[in-house]
Amino acid sequence: MPQTPAAVDAHLSETLVSRTKLLQGHFLHVVRDTVRLPSGQEATREFVLHPGAVMVIALLDDGRVVLERQFRHPMQQVMIEFPAGKLDAGEASLLCAKRELLEETGYSASEWAFAGRLAPTIGYSNEIIDIWFARGLSLGERHLDDGEFLDVFAASPAELQFWCRSGEVIDGKTLVGALWLQNVLHGDWVLDWSHAPPVLSHLTCTG
């Protein structure tokens, strides 16, 4: 009988013994877990609990993609990124992707395709980022959050690839997004596109 993945990985897996909350911030929580190692000994693991996020690779009709420039405090510099944002409690991934694209860039899309998932910081966080592609874009009004400042611009895939190679783009999710974009445009990775109704932004919903 074939072994289950859990059985195959039993010699690598750790078992949770207890958890201590170290910090509960606005949306990030830091915990310290005590775990039992495969050897039977115990160890501690400190990491960040994250609600999850989405990233949107939005394709313009002229072949360019929508990008952002935003100051990131931990890095103390402006970063080039694909539009992205965290999931609200109970929010579906696609709804979040539509909301973030509209609120940050002003764009809405008539077609969407789920690409894959990204775990950007597996050593110290459980964050998962869902990668979405969008096309059939129409431009409206942005609805940035209070205290959110960013520039929206468009670039060709070739320009993005150059920036990834030169080191101007170092954001991990955007590097992975560039890989997806390259393979999709080359026809190596095929997406399943579907039409989806628009989603109102938080600003519109709350009046």
PDB file of C-alpha atoms in Angstrom:
ATOM      1  CA  MET A   1       0.000   0.000   0.000  1.00  0.00           C
ATOM      2  CA  PRO A   2       1.433   3.426  -0.918  1.00  0.00           C
ATOM      3  CA  GLN A   3       2.424   5.579   2.015  1.00  0.00           C
ATOM      4  CA  THR A   4       0.591   8.846   2.656  1.00  0.00           C
ATOM      5  CA  PRO A   5       2.611  12.090   2.497  1.00  0.00           C
ATOM      6  CA  ALA A   6       2.360  12.353   6.289  1.00  0.00           C
ATOM      7  CA  ALA A   7       3.875   8.905   6.690  1.00  0.00           C
ATOM      8  CA  VAL A   8       6.636   9.615   4.185  1.00  0.00           C
ATOM      9  CA  ASP A   9       7.581  12.840   5.991  1.00  0.00           C
ATOM     10  CA  ALA A  10       7.271  11.488   9.531  1.00  0.00           C
ATOM     11  CA  HIS A  11      11.043  11.511  10.008  1.00  0.00           C
ATOM     12  CA  LEU A  12      11.070  15.273   9.261  1.00  0.00           C
ATOM     13  CA  SER A  13       7.874  16.505  10.901  1.00  0.00           C
ATOM     14  CA  GLU A  14       7.563  18.416  14.167  1.00  0.00           C
ATOM     15  CA  THR A  15       4.585  18.135  16.545  1.00  0.00           C
ATOM     16  CA  LEU A  16       3.130  21.147  18.342  1.00  0.00           C
ATOM     17  CA  VAL A  17       3.300  20.876  22.129  1.00  0.00           C
ATOM     18  CA  SER A  18       2.273  24.385  23.227  1.00  0.00           C
ATOM     19  CA  ARG A  19       2.041  27.978  21.986  1.00  0.00           C
ATOM     20  CA  THR A  20       2.831  31.305  23.658  1.00  0.00           C
ATOM     21  CA  LYS A  21       1.700  34.638  22.235  1.00  0.00           C
ATOM     22  CA  LEU A  22       4.564  37.120  22.166  1.00  0.00           C
ATOM     23  CA  LEU A  23       2.979  40.047  20.310  1.00  0.00           C
ATOM     24  CA  GLN A  24      -0.428  40.871  18.906  1.00  0.00           C
ATOM     25  CA  GLY A  25      -0.165  43.786  16.506  1.00  0.00           C
ATOM     26  CA  HIS A  26      -2.615  45.467  14.158  1.00  0.00           C
ATOM     27  CA  PHE A  27      -2.552  42.540  11.735  1.00  0.00           C
ATOM     28  CA  LEU A  28       0.574  40.523  12.564  1.00  0.00           C
ATOM     29  CA  HIS A  29       0.881  38.178  15.529  1.00  0.00           C
ATOM     30  CA  VAL A  30       4.171  36.763  16.816  1.00  0.00           C
ATOM     31  CA  VAL A  31       4.136  33.424  18.630  1.00  0.00           C
ATOM     32  CA  ARG A  32       6.615  31.011  20.185  1.00  0.00           C
ATOM     33  CA  ASP A  33       5.768  27.359  19.690  1.00  0.00           C
ATOM     34  CA  THR A  34       7.240  24.504  21.651  1.00  0.00           C
ATOM     35  CA  VAL A  35       7.534  21.523  19.325  1.00  0.00           C
ATOM     36  CA  ARG A  36       8.558  17.907  19.602  1.00  0.00           C
ATOM     37  CA  LEU A  37      11.249  16.967  17.099  1.00  0.00           C
ATOM     38  CA  PRO A  38      11.404  13.634  15.258  1.00  0.00           C
ATOM     39  CA  SER A  39      14.110  12.636  17.745  1.00  0.00           C
ATOM     40  CA  GLY A  40      11.685  13.119  20.657  1.00  0.00           C
ATOM     41  CA  GLN A  41      13.479  16.187  21.979  1.00  0.00           C
ATOM     42  CA  GLU A  42      11.730  19.544  22.306  1.00  0.00           C
ATOM     43  CA  ALA A  43      12.630  22.865  20.675  1.00  0.00           C
ATOM     44  CA  THR A  44      11.114  26.328  20.239  1.00  0.00           C
ATOM     45  CA  ARG A  45      10.033  28.062  17.035  1.00  0.00           C
ATOM     46  CA  GLU A  46       9.278  31.785  16.889  1.00  0.00           C
ATOM     47  CA  PHE A  47       7.371  33.057  13.874  1.00  0.00           C
ATOM     48  CA  VAL A  48       4.816  35.530  12.549  1.00  0.00           C
ATOM     49  CA  LEU A  49       1.190  34.563  11.978  1.00  0.00           C
ATOM     50  CA  HIS A  50      -0.089  36.274   8.827  1.00  0.00           C
ATOM     51  CA  PRO A  51      -3.689  36.421   7.525  1.00  0.00           C
ATOM     52  CA  GLY A  52      -2.615  35.727   3.929  1.00  0.00           C
ATOM     53  CA  ALA A  53      -2.432  37.996   0.903  1.00  0.00           C
ATOM     54  CA  VAL A  54      -2.884  38.295  -2.845  1.00  0.00           C
ATOM     55  CA  MET A  55      -0.774  39.653  -5.702  1.00  0.00           C
ATOM     56  CA  VAL A  56      -2.193  40.782  -9.041  1.00  0.00           C
ATOM     57  CA  ILE A  57      -0.390  40.651 -12.388  1.00  0.00           C
ATOM     58  CA  ALA A  58      -2.587  43.006 -14.390  1.00  0.00           C
ATOM     59  CA  LEU A  59      -2.109  42.933 -18.170  1.00  0.00           C
ATOM     60  CA  LEU A  60      -2.831  46.038 -20.226  1.00  0.00           C
ATOM     61  CA  ASP A  61      -4.095  45.727 -23.810  1.00  0.00           C
ATOM     62  CA  ASP A  62      -0.785  47.115 -25.138  1.00  0.00           C
ATOM     63  CA  GLY A  63       1.170  44.274 -23.506  1.00  0.00           C
ATOM     64  CA  ARG A  64       2.472  46.218 -20.517  1.00  0.00           C
ATOM     65  CA  VAL A  65       1.846  45.291 -16.890  1.00  0.00           C
ATOM     66  CA  VAL A  66       0.658  47.454 -14.003  1.00  0.00           C
ATOM     67  CA  LEU A  67       3.279  48.097 -11.312  1.00  0.00           C
ATOM     68  CA  GLU A  68       3.627  50.242  -8.213  1.00  0.00           C
ATOM     69  CA  ARG A  69       6.373  52.197  -6.480  1.00  0.00           C
ATOM     70  CA  GLN A  70       5.937  52.290  -2.720  1.00  0.00           C
ATOM     71  CA  PHE A  71       8.136  53.157   0.250  1.00  0.00           C
ATOM     72  CA  ARG A  72       8.599  50.131   2.488  1.00  0.00           C
ATOM     73  CA  HIS A  73       9.606  51.090   6.012  1.00  0.00           C
ATOM     74  CA  PRO A  74      11.495  47.887   6.976  1.00  0.00           C
ATOM     75  CA  MET A  75      13.660  48.295   3.845  1.00  0.00           C
ATOM     76  CA  GLN A  76      13.885  52.096   4.142  1.00  0.00           C
ATOM     77  CA  GLN A  77      13.511  52.510   0.392  1.00  0.00           C
ATOM     78  CA  VAL A  78      10.983  52.717  -2.422  1.00  0.00           C
ATOM     79  CA  MET A  79      10.272  49.324  -3.966  1.00  0.00           C
ATOM     80  CA  ILE A  80       8.885  48.322  -7.361  1.00  0.00           C
ATOM     81  CA  GLU A  81       6.086  45.787  -6.872  1.00  0.00           C
ATOM     82  CA  PHE A  82       3.042  44.199  -8.405  1.00  0.00           C
ATOM     83  CA  PRO A  83      -0.196  45.346  -6.725  1.00  0.00           C
ATOM     84  CA  ALA A  84      -0.814  43.272  -3.618  1.00  0.00           C
ATOM     85  CA  GLY A  85      -2.541  43.297  -0.279  1.00  0.00           C
ATOM     86  CA  LYS A  86      -3.596  41.241   2.708  1.00  0.00           C
ATOM     87  CA  LEU A  87      -6.824  39.312   3.071  1.00  0.00           C
ATOM     88  CA  ASP A  88      -9.483  40.728   5.368  1.00  0.00           C
ATOM     89  CA  ALA A  89     -11.051  38.299   7.836  1.00  0.00           C
ATOM     90  CA  GLY A  90     -13.259  35.852   5.954  1.00  0.00           C
ATOM     91  CA  GLU A  91     -12.499  37.428   2.573  1.00  0.00           C
ATOM     92  CA  ALA A  92     -12.215  35.192  -0.496  1.00  0.00           C
ATOM     93  CA  SER A  93      -8.962  35.376  -2.423  1.00  0.00           C
ATOM     94  CA  LEU A  94     -10.448  36.589  -5.724  1.00  0.00           C
ATOM     95  CA  LEU A  95     -12.567  39.228  -4.004  1.00  0.00           C
ATOM     96  CA  CYS A  96      -9.442  40.493  -2.259  1.00  0.00           C
ATOM     97  CA  ALA A  97      -7.537  40.604  -5.558  1.00  0.00           C
ATOM     98  CA  LYS A  98     -10.285  42.650  -7.219  1.00  0.00           C
ATOM     99  CA  ARG A  99     -10.521  44.991  -4.253  1.00  0.00           C
ATOM    100  CA  GLU A 100      -6.794  45.581  -3.968  1.00  0.00           C
ATOM    101  CA  LEU A 101      -6.357  46.183  -7.697  1.00  0.00           C
ATOM    102  CA  LEU A 102      -9.179  48.731  -7.737  1.00  0.00           C
ATOM    103  CA  GLU A 103      -8.251  50.488  -4.511  1.00  0.00           C
ATOM    104  CA  GLU A 104      -4.515  50.749  -5.217  1.00  0.00           C
ATOM    105  CA  THR A 105      -4.461  51.327  -8.985  1.00  0.00           C
ATOM    106  CA  GLY A 106      -7.973  52.308 -10.061  1.00  0.00           C
ATOM    107  CA  TYR A 107      -8.113  49.393 -12.506  1.00  0.00           C
ATOM    108  CA  SER A 108     -10.865  46.806 -12.717  1.00  0.00           C
ATOM    109  CA  ALA A 109     -10.669  43.707 -14.917  1.00  0.00           C
ATOM    110  CA  SER A 110     -13.203  41.715 -16.925  1.00  0.00           C
ATOM    111  CA  GLU A 111     -11.218  38.455 -16.785  1.00  0.00           C
ATOM    112  CA  TRP A 112      -9.272  36.778 -14.016  1.00  0.00           C
ATOM    113  CA  ALA A 113      -7.092  33.674 -13.736  1.00  0.00           C
ATOM    114  CA  PHE A 114      -5.621  32.030 -10.658  1.00  0.00           C
ATOM    115  CA  ALA A 115      -1.956  31.222 -11.207  1.00  0.00           C
ATOM    116  CA  GLY A 116      -0.568  29.699  -8.025  1.00  0.00           C
ATOM    117  CA  ARG A 117       0.563  30.306  -4.474  1.00  0.00           C
ATOM    118  CA  LEU A 118       3.721  31.724  -2.957  1.00  0.00           C
ATOM    119  CA  ALA A 119       5.154  31.236   0.544  1.00  0.00           C
ATOM    120  CA  PRO A 120       7.621  34.147   0.712  1.00  0.00           C
ATOM    121  CA  THR A 121       9.126  33.735   4.184  1.00  0.00           C
ATOM    122  CA  ILE A 122       8.882  30.087   5.241  1.00  0.00           C
ATOM    123  CA  GLY A 123      11.550  30.432   7.931  1.00  0.00           C
ATOM    124  CA  TYR A 124       9.686  32.951  10.084  1.00  0.00           C
ATOM    125  CA  SER A 125       6.100  33.367   8.850  1.00  0.00           C
ATOM    126  CA  ASN A 126       3.155  31.282   7.659  1.00  0.00           C
ATOM    127  CA  GLU A 127       2.175  33.887   5.037  1.00  0.00           C
ATOM    128  CA  ILE A 128       0.720  32.579   1.789  1.00  0.00           C
ATOM    129  CA  ILE A 129       0.255  34.863  -1.243  1.00  0.00           C
ATOM    130  CA  ASP A 130      -2.216  33.883  -3.959  1.00  0.00           C
ATOM    131  CA  ILE A 131      -1.085  34.944  -7.434  1.00  0.00           C
ATOM    132  CA  TRP A 132      -3.783  36.247  -9.793  1.00  0.00           C
ATOM    133  CA  PHE A 133      -3.647  37.437 -13.392  1.00  0.00           C
ATOM    134  CA  ALA A 134      -6.106  40.066 -14.646  1.00  0.00           C
ATOM    135  CA  ARG A 135      -6.884  41.363 -18.128  1.00  0.00           C
ATOM    136  CA  GLY A 136      -9.536  43.393 -19.921  1.00  0.00           C
ATOM    137  CA  LEU A 137      -8.622  46.367 -17.746  1.00  0.00           C
ATOM    138  CA  SER A 138     -10.599  49.574 -17.423  1.00  0.00           C
ATOM    139  CA  LEU A 139      -9.326  52.559 -15.446  1.00  0.00           C
ATOM    140  CA  GLY A 140     -11.360  54.291 -12.770  1.00  0.00           C
ATOM    141  CA  GLU A 141     -10.655  56.083  -9.515  1.00  0.00           C
ATOM    142  CA  ARG A 142      -8.232  54.854  -6.864  1.00  0.00           C
ATOM    143  CA  HIS A 143      -9.306  54.539  -3.222  1.00  0.00           C
ATOM    144  CA  LEU A 144      -6.087  54.355  -1.223  1.00  0.00           C
ATOM    145  CA  ASP A 145      -6.203  53.595   2.491  1.00  0.00           C
ATOM    146  CA  ASP A 146      -5.432  56.403   4.926  1.00  0.00           C
ATOM    147  CA  GLY A 147      -1.665  56.712   5.205  1.00  0.00           C
ATOM    148  CA  GLU A 148      -1.056  54.790   1.961  1.00  0.00           C
ATOM    149  CA  PHE A 149       1.085  56.527  -0.664  1.00  0.00           C
ATOM    150  CA  LEU A 150       2.168  54.865  -3.898  1.00  0.00           C
ATOM    151  CA  ASP A 151       2.765  55.605  -7.559  1.00  0.00           C
ATOM    152  CA  VAL A 152       1.152  53.476 -10.254  1.00  0.00           C
ATOM    153  CA  PHE A 153       2.899  52.997 -13.599  1.00  0.00           C
ATOM    154  CA  ALA A 154       3.098  50.550 -16.487  1.00  0.00           C
ATOM    155  CA  ALA A 155       6.124  48.737 -17.880  1.00  0.00           C
ATOM    156  CA  SER A 156       6.793  46.190 -20.578  1.00  0.00           C
ATOM    157  CA  PRO A 157       7.631  42.607 -19.569  1.00  0.00           C
ATOM    158  CA  ALA A 158      11.108  43.180 -21.024  1.00  0.00           C
ATOM    159  CA  GLU A 159      11.636  46.198 -18.763  1.00  0.00           C
ATOM    160  CA  LEU A 160      10.483  44.228 -15.747  1.00  0.00           C
ATOM    161  CA  GLN A 161      12.821  41.359 -16.589  1.00  0.00           C
ATOM    162  CA  PHE A 162      15.714  43.810 -16.903  1.00  0.00           C
ATOM    163  CA  TRP A 163      14.963  45.332 -13.504  1.00  0.00           C
ATOM    164  CA  CYS A 164      14.817  41.870 -11.943  1.00  0.00           C
ATOM    165  CA  ARG A 165      18.196  41.010 -13.451  1.00  0.00           C
ATOM    166  CA  SER A 166      19.796  44.368 -12.553  1.00  0.00           C
ATOM    167  CA  GLY A 167      18.653  44.257  -8.932  1.00  0.00           C
ATOM    168  CA  GLU A 168      16.303  47.219  -9.164  1.00  0.00           C
ATOM    169  CA  VAL A 169      13.470  44.814  -8.350  1.00  0.00           C
ATOM    170  CA  ILE A 170      14.263  42.766  -5.237  1.00  0.00           C
ATOM    171  CA  ASP A 171      10.774  42.247  -3.796  1.00  0.00           C
ATOM    172  CA  GLY A 172      10.326  38.490  -3.552  1.00  0.00           C
ATOM    173  CA  LYS A 173       6.704  38.273  -4.645  1.00  0.00           C
ATOM    174  CA  THR A 174       7.389  40.493  -7.657  1.00  0.00           C
ATOM    175  CA  LEU A 175      10.339  38.334  -8.701  1.00  0.00           C
ATOM    176  CA  VAL A 176       8.073  35.275  -8.574  1.00  0.00           C
ATOM    177  CA  GLY A 177       5.405  37.219 -10.442  1.00  0.00           C
ATOM    178  CA  ALA A 178       7.928  38.047 -13.167  1.00  0.00           C
ATOM    179  CA  LEU A 179       8.700  34.335 -13.489  1.00  0.00           C
ATOM    180  CA  TRP A 180       5.015  33.541 -13.883  1.00  0.00           C
ATOM    181  CA  LEU A 181       4.575  36.354 -16.393  1.00  0.00           C
ATOM    182  CA  GLN A 182       7.500  35.167 -18.492  1.00  0.00           C
ATOM    183  CA  ASN A 183       6.237  31.576 -18.647  1.00  0.00           C
ATOM    184  CA  VAL A 184       2.649  32.588 -19.352  1.00  0.00           C
ATOM    185  CA  LEU A 185       3.680  34.907 -22.190  1.00  0.00           C
ATOM    186  CA  HIS A 186       5.917  32.190 -23.643  1.00  0.00           C
ATOM    187  CA  GLY A 187       3.001  29.732 -23.534  1.00  0.00           C
ATOM    188  CA  ASP A 188       4.789  27.337 -21.186  1.00  0.00           C
ATOM    189  CA  TRP A 189       2.322  27.855 -18.330  1.00  0.00           C
ATOM    190  CA  VAL A 190      -1.351  28.014 -19.339  1.00  0.00           C
ATOM    191  CA  LEU A 191      -3.945  29.930 -17.333  1.00  0.00           C
ATOM    192  CA  ASP A 192      -7.650  29.182 -16.993  1.00  0.00           C
ATOM    193  CA  TRP A 193      -9.324  32.552 -17.599  1.00  0.00           C
ATOM    194  CA  SER A 194     -12.880  33.293 -16.494  1.00  0.00           C
ATOM    195  CA  HIS A 195     -15.201  36.282 -16.488  1.00  0.00           C
ATOM    196  CA  ALA A 196     -16.134  37.549 -13.068  1.00  0.00           C
ATOM    197  CA  PRO A 197     -18.429  40.328 -11.834  1.00  0.00           C
ATOM    198  CA  PRO A 198     -16.814  43.432 -10.358  1.00  0.00           C
ATOM    199  CA  VAL A 199     -16.375  43.894  -6.634  1.00  0.00           C
ATOM    200  CA  LEU A 200     -17.093  47.155  -4.855  1.00  0.00           C
ATOM    201  CA  SER A 201     -14.272  48.653  -2.844  1.00  0.00           C
ATOM    202  CA  HIS A 202     -14.516  49.115   0.918  1.00  0.00           C
ATOM    203  CA  LEU A 203     -14.978  52.832   0.338  1.00  0.00           C
ATOM    204  CA  THR A 204     -17.968  52.216  -1.898  1.00  0.00           C
ATOM    205  CA  CYS A 205     -19.412  49.598   0.408  1.00  0.00           C
ATOM    206  CA  THR A 206     -19.277  51.794   3.518  1.00  0.00           C
ATOM    207  CA  GLY A 207     -20.660  54.870   1.768  1.00  0.00           C
TER     208      GLY A 207
END
